PDB file of C-alpha atoms in Angstrom:
ATOM      1  CA  MET A   1     290.663-125.061 232.726  1.00 50.00           C
ATOM      2  CA  ILE A   2     290.738-121.340 231.887  1.00 53.00           C
ATOM      3  CA  TRP A   3     290.751-122.142 228.156  1.00 71.00           C
ATOM      4  CA  LEU A   4     287.256-123.634 228.674  1.00 70.00           C
ATOM      5  CA  LEU A   5     285.889-120.203 229.448  1.00 80.00           C
ATOM      6  CA  ASP A   6     285.122-117.601 226.840  1.00 88.00           C
ATOM      7  CA  GLN A   7     283.037-114.474 227.237  1.00 91.00           C
ATOM      8  CA  ARG A   8     279.796-116.235 226.256  1.00 93.00           C
ATOM      9  CA  ASN A   9     280.353-119.052 228.770  1.00 94.00           C
ATOM     10  CA  VAL A  10     281.382-116.650 231.524  1.00 94.00           C
ATOM     11  CA  LEU A  11     278.222-114.586 230.973  1.00 96.00           C
ATOM     12  CA  TYR A  12     276.029-117.682 230.928  1.00 97.00           C
ATOM     13  CA  LEU A  13     277.602-119.039 234.117  1.00 96.00           C
ATOM     14  CA  LEU A  14     277.320-115.653 235.835  1.00 97.00           C
ATOM     15  CA  PHE A  15     273.650-115.504 234.804  1.00 97.00           C
ATOM     16  CA  THR A  16     272.943-118.987 236.193  1.00 98.00           C
ATOM     17  CA  LEU A  17     274.841-118.181 239.390  1.00 98.00           C
ATOM     18  CA  ALA A  18     272.809-114.966 239.727  1.00 98.00           C
ATOM     19  CA  LEU A  19     269.581-116.947 239.306  1.00 98.00           C
ATOM     20  CA  TRP A  20     270.718-119.352 242.015  1.00 97.00           C
ATOM     21  CA  ARG A  21     271.553-116.434 244.286  1.00 97.00           C
ATOM     22  CA  ALA A  22     268.295-114.567 243.540  1.00 98.00           C
ATOM     23  CA  THR A  23     266.074-117.604 244.018  1.00 97.00           C
ATOM     24  CA  GLY A  24     268.088-119.345 246.711  1.00 97.00           C
ATOM     25  CA  VAL A  25     267.406-122.539 244.757  1.00 97.00           C
ATOM     26  CA  TYR A  26     270.551-124.440 243.780  1.00 97.00           C
ATOM     27  CA  GLU A  27     268.502-126.738 241.542  1.00 97.00           C
ATOM     28  CA  VAL A  28     268.097-123.818 239.100  1.00 96.00           C
ATOM     29  CA  PHE A  29     271.866-123.680 238.603  1.00 98.00           C
ATOM     30  CA  PHE A  30     272.102-127.476 238.509  1.00 98.00           C
ATOM     31  CA  ALA A  31     269.426-127.775 235.802  1.00 97.00           C
ATOM     32  CA  LEU A  32     270.729-124.885 233.691  1.00 97.00           C
ATOM     33  CA  THR A  33     274.291-126.222 233.648  1.00 98.00           C
ATOM     34  CA  SER A  34     273.756-129.999 233.517  1.00 97.00           C
ATOM     35  CA  PHE A  35     272.226-130.411 230.061  1.00 98.00           C
ATOM     36  CA  VAL A  36     273.801-127.679 227.903  1.00 97.00           C
ATOM     37  CA  HIS A  37     276.272-130.093 226.291  1.00 97.00           C
ATOM     38  CA  TYR A  38     273.444-132.237 224.914  1.00 98.00           C
ATOM     39  CA  PHE A  39     271.851-129.270 223.184  1.00 97.00           C
ATOM     40  CA  ARG A  40     275.223-128.262 221.717  1.00 96.00           C
ATOM     41  CA  ASN A  41     275.846-131.841 220.514  1.00 97.00           C
ATOM     42  CA  ILE A  42     272.384-132.352 219.046  1.00 97.00           C
ATOM     43  CA  SER A  43     272.232-128.967 217.320  1.00 96.00           C
ATOM     44  CA  THR A  44     275.791-129.209 215.948  1.00 96.00           C
ATOM     45  CA  PHE A  45     275.205-132.741 214.653  1.00 95.00           C
ATOM     46  CA  TYR A  46     272.026-131.493 212.958  1.00 95.00           C
ATOM     47  CA  ILE A  47     273.253-128.185 211.458  1.00 94.00           C
ATOM     48  CA  ARG A  48     276.812-129.220 210.420  1.00 92.00           C
ATOM     49  CA  ARG A  49     277.619-125.891 208.738  1.00 91.00           C
ATOM     50  CA  GLY A  50     279.182-122.706 210.000  1.00 92.00           C
ATOM     51  CA  ILE A  51     280.375-124.459 213.152  1.00 93.00           C
ATOM     52  CA  ASP A  52     283.273-122.960 215.070  1.00 93.00           C
ATOM     53  CA  PHE A  53     284.782-126.347 215.896  1.00 94.00           C
ATOM     54  CA  GLY A  54     287.055-125.059 218.667  1.00 92.00           C
ATOM     55  CA  SER A  55     284.192-123.252 220.409  1.00 94.00           C
ATOM     56  CA  PHE A  56     281.948-126.279 220.022  1.00 95.00           C
ATOM     57  CA  LYS A  57     284.494-128.641 221.610  1.00 94.00           C
ATOM     58  CA  ARG A  58     285.232-126.132 224.376  1.00 94.00           C
ATOM     59  CA  ASP A  59     281.558-125.594 225.225  1.00 95.00           C
ATOM     60  CA  VAL A  60     280.712-129.299 225.256  1.00 96.00           C
ATOM     61  CA  LEU A  61     283.741-130.145 227.370  1.00 95.00           C
ATOM     62  CA  LEU A  62     283.029-127.320 229.824  1.00 95.00           C
ATOM     63  CA  PHE A  63     279.377-128.131 230.375  1.00 97.00           C
ATOM     64  CA  LYS A  64     279.799-131.906 230.398  1.00 97.00           C
ATOM     65  CA  SER A  65     282.591-131.511 232.956  1.00 96.00           C
ATOM     66  CA  LEU A  66     280.416-129.217 235.049  1.00 97.00           C
ATOM     67  CA  ALA A  67     277.512-131.684 234.887  1.00 98.00           C
ATOM     68  CA  LEU A  68     279.731-134.605 235.904  1.00 98.00           C
ATOM     69  CA  LEU A  69     281.400-132.659 238.713  1.00 98.00           C
ATOM     70  CA  GLN A  70     278.023-131.745 240.164  1.00 98.00           C
ATOM     71  CA  MET A  71     276.682-135.295 239.893  1.00 98.00           C
ATOM     72  CA  PHE A  72     279.809-136.778 241.489  1.00 98.00           C
ATOM     73  CA  TYR A  73     279.654-134.196 244.274  1.00 98.00           C
ATOM     74  CA  HIS A  74     276.044-135.142 245.039  1.00 97.00           C
ATOM     75  CA  TYR A  75     276.893-138.834 244.783  1.00 98.00           C
ATOM     76  CA  LEU A  76     279.777-138.561 247.255  1.00 98.00           C
ATOM     77  CA  PHE A  77     278.263-135.931 249.575  1.00 97.00           C
ATOM     78  CA  PRO A  78     274.496-136.466 249.708  1.00 97.00           C
ATOM     79  CA  SER A  79     272.489-134.069 251.839  1.00 95.00           C
ATOM     80  CA  VAL A  80     269.343-136.132 252.481  1.00 91.00           C
ATOM     81  CA  LEU A  81     270.460-139.700 253.129  1.00 92.00           C
ATOM     82  CA  PRO A  82     273.952-140.659 254.290  1.00 94.00           C
ATOM     83  CA  PHE A  83     276.426-141.901 251.704  1.00 96.00           C
ATOM     84  CA  SER A  84     275.996-145.628 251.220  1.00 94.00           C
ATOM     85  CA  LEU A  85     278.922-147.626 249.884  1.00 95.00           C
ATOM     86  CA  ASP A  86     277.518-149.620 246.961  1.00 97.00           C
ATOM     87  CA  PHE A  87     280.168-151.676 245.199  1.00 98.00           C
ATOM     88  CA  ILE A  88     277.956-152.519 242.228  1.00 98.00           C
ATOM     89  CA  SER A  89     277.181-148.829 241.745  1.00 98.00           C
ATOM     90  CA  ILE A  90     280.879-147.946 241.882  1.00 98.00           C
ATOM     91  CA  ALA A  91     281.776-150.801 239.501  1.00 98.00           C
ATOM     92  CA  MET A  92     279.138-149.611 237.008  1.00 98.00           C
ATOM     93  CA  ILE A  93     280.398-146.026 237.177  1.00 98.00           C
ATOM     94  CA  LEU A  94     284.035-147.047 236.732  1.00 98.00           C
ATOM     95  CA  THR A  95     283.270-149.534 233.941  1.00 98.00           C
ATOM     96  CA  GLY A  96     281.138-147.021 232.081  1.00 98.00           C
ATOM     97  CA  TYR A  97     283.694-144.246 232.196  1.00 98.00           C
ATOM     98  CA  VAL A  98     286.649-146.545 231.430  1.00 98.00           C
ATOM     99  CA  VAL A  99     284.837-147.773 228.285  1.00 98.00           C
ATOM    100  CA  SER A 100     284.008-144.152 227.442  1.00 98.00           C
ATOM    101  CA  VAL A 101     287.692-143.207 227.666  1.00 98.00           C
ATOM    102  CA  MET A 102     288.562-146.230 225.505  1.00 98.00           C
ATOM    103  CA  THR A 103     285.984-145.056 222.976  1.00 97.00           C
ATOM    104  CA  THR A 104     287.493-141.571 222.891  1.00 97.00           C
ATOM    105  CA  ASN A 105     290.924-143.139 222.454  1.00 97.00           C
ATOM    106  CA  ALA A 106     289.689-145.275 219.542  1.00 97.00           C
ATOM    107  CA  LEU A 107     288.011-142.325 217.809  1.00 95.00           C
ATOM    108  CA  GLY A 108     290.481-139.591 218.665  1.00 94.00           C
ATOM    109  CA  ILE A 109     289.392-136.290 220.198  1.00 92.00           C
ATOM    110  CA  ASP A 110     288.263-134.612 216.985  1.00 94.00           C
ATOM    111  CA  ARG A 111     286.162-137.559 215.778  1.00 94.00           C
ATOM    112  CA  THR A 112     284.622-137.765 219.251  1.00 94.00           C
ATOM    113  CA  TYR A 113     283.306-134.270 218.578  1.00 94.00           C
ATOM    114  CA  PHE A 114     281.895-134.993 215.078  1.00 93.00           C
ATOM    115  CA  ALA A 115     284.900-133.908 213.010  1.00 93.00           C
ATOM    116  CA  ALA A 116     283.999-136.474 210.325  1.00 92.00           C
ATOM    117  CA  GLU A 117     280.336-135.453 210.287  1.00 92.00           C
ATOM    118  CA  LEU A 118     281.373-131.796 210.027  1.00 91.00           C
ATOM    119  CA  GLY A 119     283.680-132.597 207.108  1.00 89.00           C
ATOM    120  CA  MET A 120     286.855-131.697 208.982  1.00 90.00           C
ATOM    121  CA  VAL A 121     288.443-135.146 208.650  1.00 92.00           C
ATOM    122  CA  GLU A 122     287.830-138.064 206.310  1.00 92.00           C
ATOM    123  CA  PRO A 123     285.275-140.588 207.561  1.00 92.00           C
ATOM    124  CA  LYS A 124     286.986-143.677 208.927  1.00 92.00           C
ATOM    125  CA  TRP A 125     285.581-147.030 210.014  1.00 93.00           C
ATOM    126  CA  ILE A 126     286.792-147.654 213.574  1.00 95.00           C
ATOM    127  CA  THR A 127     287.476-151.279 214.539  1.00 94.00           C
ATOM    128  CA  GLN A 128     289.439-150.788 217.775  1.00 96.00           C
ATOM    129  CA  PHE A 129     287.660-151.978 220.935  1.00 96.00           C
ATOM    130  CA  PRO A 130     284.994-151.118 222.053  1.00 97.00           C
ATOM    131  CA  TYR A 131     283.823-150.576 218.455  1.00 96.00           C
ATOM    132  CA  GLY A 132     282.625-153.809 216.898  1.00 94.00           C
ATOM    133  CA  TYR A 133     281.763-155.174 220.336  1.00 96.00           C
ATOM    134  CA  ILE A 134     279.419-152.600 221.883  1.00 96.00           C
ATOM    135  CA  PRO A 135     276.865-150.758 219.732  1.00 95.00           C
ATOM    136  CA  HIS A 136     277.189-146.960 220.078  1.00 96.00           C
ATOM    137  CA  PRO A 137     279.904-147.477 222.712  1.00 97.00           C
ATOM    138  CA  MET A 138     280.257-143.809 223.684  1.00 97.00           C
ATOM    139  CA  ILE A 139     276.583-143.393 224.463  1.00 98.00           C
ATOM    140  CA  VAL A 140     276.064-146.879 225.900  1.00 98.00           C
ATOM    141  CA  SER A 141     279.061-146.525 228.224  1.00 98.00           C
ATOM    142  CA  GLN A 142     277.894-143.118 229.426  1.00 98.00           C
ATOM    143  CA  ILE A 143     274.396-144.475 230.093  1.00 98.00           C
ATOM    144  CA  PHE A 144     275.870-147.458 231.967  1.00 98.00           C
ATOM    145  CA  ALA A 145     277.906-145.107 234.180  1.00 98.00           C
ATOM    146  CA  LEU A 146     274.850-142.904 234.781  1.00 98.00           C
ATOM    147  CA  LEU A 147     272.849-145.978 235.787  1.00 98.00           C
ATOM    148  CA  GLY A 148     275.641-146.707 238.254  1.00 98.00           C
ATOM    149  CA  LEU A 149     275.039-143.305 239.832  1.00 98.00           C
ATOM    150  CA  TYR A 150     271.308-143.973 239.835  1.00 98.00           C
ATOM    151  CA  LYS A 151     271.718-147.382 241.461  1.00 98.00           C
ATOM    152  CA  ALA A 152     272.946-145.721 244.649  1.00 98.00           C
ATOM    153  CA  SER A 153     269.840-145.113 246.749  1.00 96.00           C
ATOM    154  CA  HIS A 154     271.269-142.000 248.380  1.00 97.00           C
ATOM    155  CA  PHE A 155     271.765-140.336 244.975  1.00 98.00           C
ATOM    156  CA  ARG A 156     268.513-141.609 243.448  1.00 97.00           C
ATOM    157  CA  ASN A 157     266.507-140.438 246.460  1.00 96.00           C
ATOM    158  CA  GLU A 158     267.958-136.932 246.366  1.00 97.00           C
ATOM    159  CA  TRP A 159     268.037-136.466 242.580  1.00 97.00           C
ATOM    160  CA  PRO A 160     265.330-138.752 241.138  1.00 97.00           C
ATOM    161  CA  TYR A 161     265.044-137.012 237.754  1.00 97.00           C
ATOM    162  CA  VAL A 162     268.631-136.113 236.911  1.00 98.00           C
ATOM    163  CA  VAL A 163     269.811-139.457 235.544  1.00 98.00           C
ATOM    164  CA  PRO A 164     266.581-140.165 233.590  1.00 98.00           C
ATOM    165  CA  ILE A 165     266.895-136.757 231.910  1.00 98.00           C
ATOM    166  CA  HIS A 166     270.552-137.408 231.034  1.00 98.00           C
ATOM    167  CA  ILE A 167     269.660-140.827 229.625  1.00 98.00           C
ATOM    168  CA  THR A 168     266.761-139.375 227.628  1.00 98.00           C
ATOM    169  CA  MET A 169     269.090-136.781 226.089  1.00 98.00           C
ATOM    170  CA  TYR A 170     271.639-139.476 225.197  1.00 98.00           C
ATOM    171  CA  LEU A 171     268.912-141.606 223.599  1.00 98.00           C
ATOM    172  CA  ILE A 172     267.652-138.654 221.558  1.00 98.00           C
ATOM    173  CA  HIS A 173     271.146-138.082 220.246  1.00 97.00           C
ATOM    174  CA  MET A 174     271.702-141.792 219.649  1.00 96.00           C
ATOM    175  CA  MET A 175     268.554-141.920 217.514  1.00 96.00           C
ATOM    176  CA  GLN A 176     269.811-138.856 215.644  1.00 96.00           C
ATOM    177  CA  GLU A 177     273.069-140.688 214.878  1.00 93.00           C
ATOM    178  CA  GLN A 178     271.429-144.052 214.152  1.00 94.00           C
ATOM    179  CA  PHE A 179     268.935-142.631 211.667  1.00 94.00           C
ATOM    180  CA  ASP A 180     271.345-139.984 210.337  1.00 91.00           C
ATOM    181  CA  ILE A 181     269.012-137.099 211.137  1.00 91.00           C
ATOM    182  CA  TYR A 182     270.593-133.843 210.057  1.00 91.00           C
ATOM    183  CA  LYS A 183     269.780-130.837 207.909  1.00 89.00           C
ATOM    184  CA  ARG A 184     270.103-131.520 204.178  1.00 88.00           C
ATOM    185  CA  TYR A 185     271.217-128.506 202.175  1.00 89.00           C
ATOM    186  CA  PRO A 186     270.315-128.102 198.466  1.00 89.00           C
ATOM    187  CA  ASP A 187     273.972-127.701 197.467  1.00 86.00           C
ATOM    188  CA  ASP A 188     275.148-130.748 199.470  1.00 78.00           C
ATOM    189  CA  VAL A 189     276.680-133.273 197.055  1.00 71.00           C
ATOM    190  CA  THR A 190     275.807-136.222 199.336  1.00 63.00           C
ATOM    191  CA  ASN A 191     272.084-135.462 198.983  1.00 53.00           C
ATOM    192  CA  LYS A 192     271.972-136.175 195.266  1.00 46.00           C
TER     193      LYS A 192
END
């Protein structure tokens, strides 16, 4: 996990930890570390030039992992209501993340992180399941898993806005992909 940390990420995490410490409000840290990966994804998909691909993948993986770890911690160890075993919630979470892993497997790691859109690999039409069966399977599977977290009353009661914000960010990015919204450069051959 050390390779996920570079100087910029260490400084950012130290800053957010210091804010948590100074305010005594954990939610500050939670908010400032839970949504970073969406902003990196959306901005990288839009800009597409001058991207340090290794740093991009590292940052997204770090902050998505941190967001998921925090959500799973709060799901399993709620502080307001006691943990409530909800089999449908658990089935939704597992199904969503299993399909997400299958999607990553079908795309490959680099294509998962926009390598084709960034011009690093040739575009390729993917037909392996779940592609061809589930529209936008990466995003849909993630949203399904998040709704599984949200279905659990103990999590929803304690963190009512977290899952809706995550879903909103996924939908923004999905619209960006669906409508191919990215910066067009004058010298880009595909614009002509």
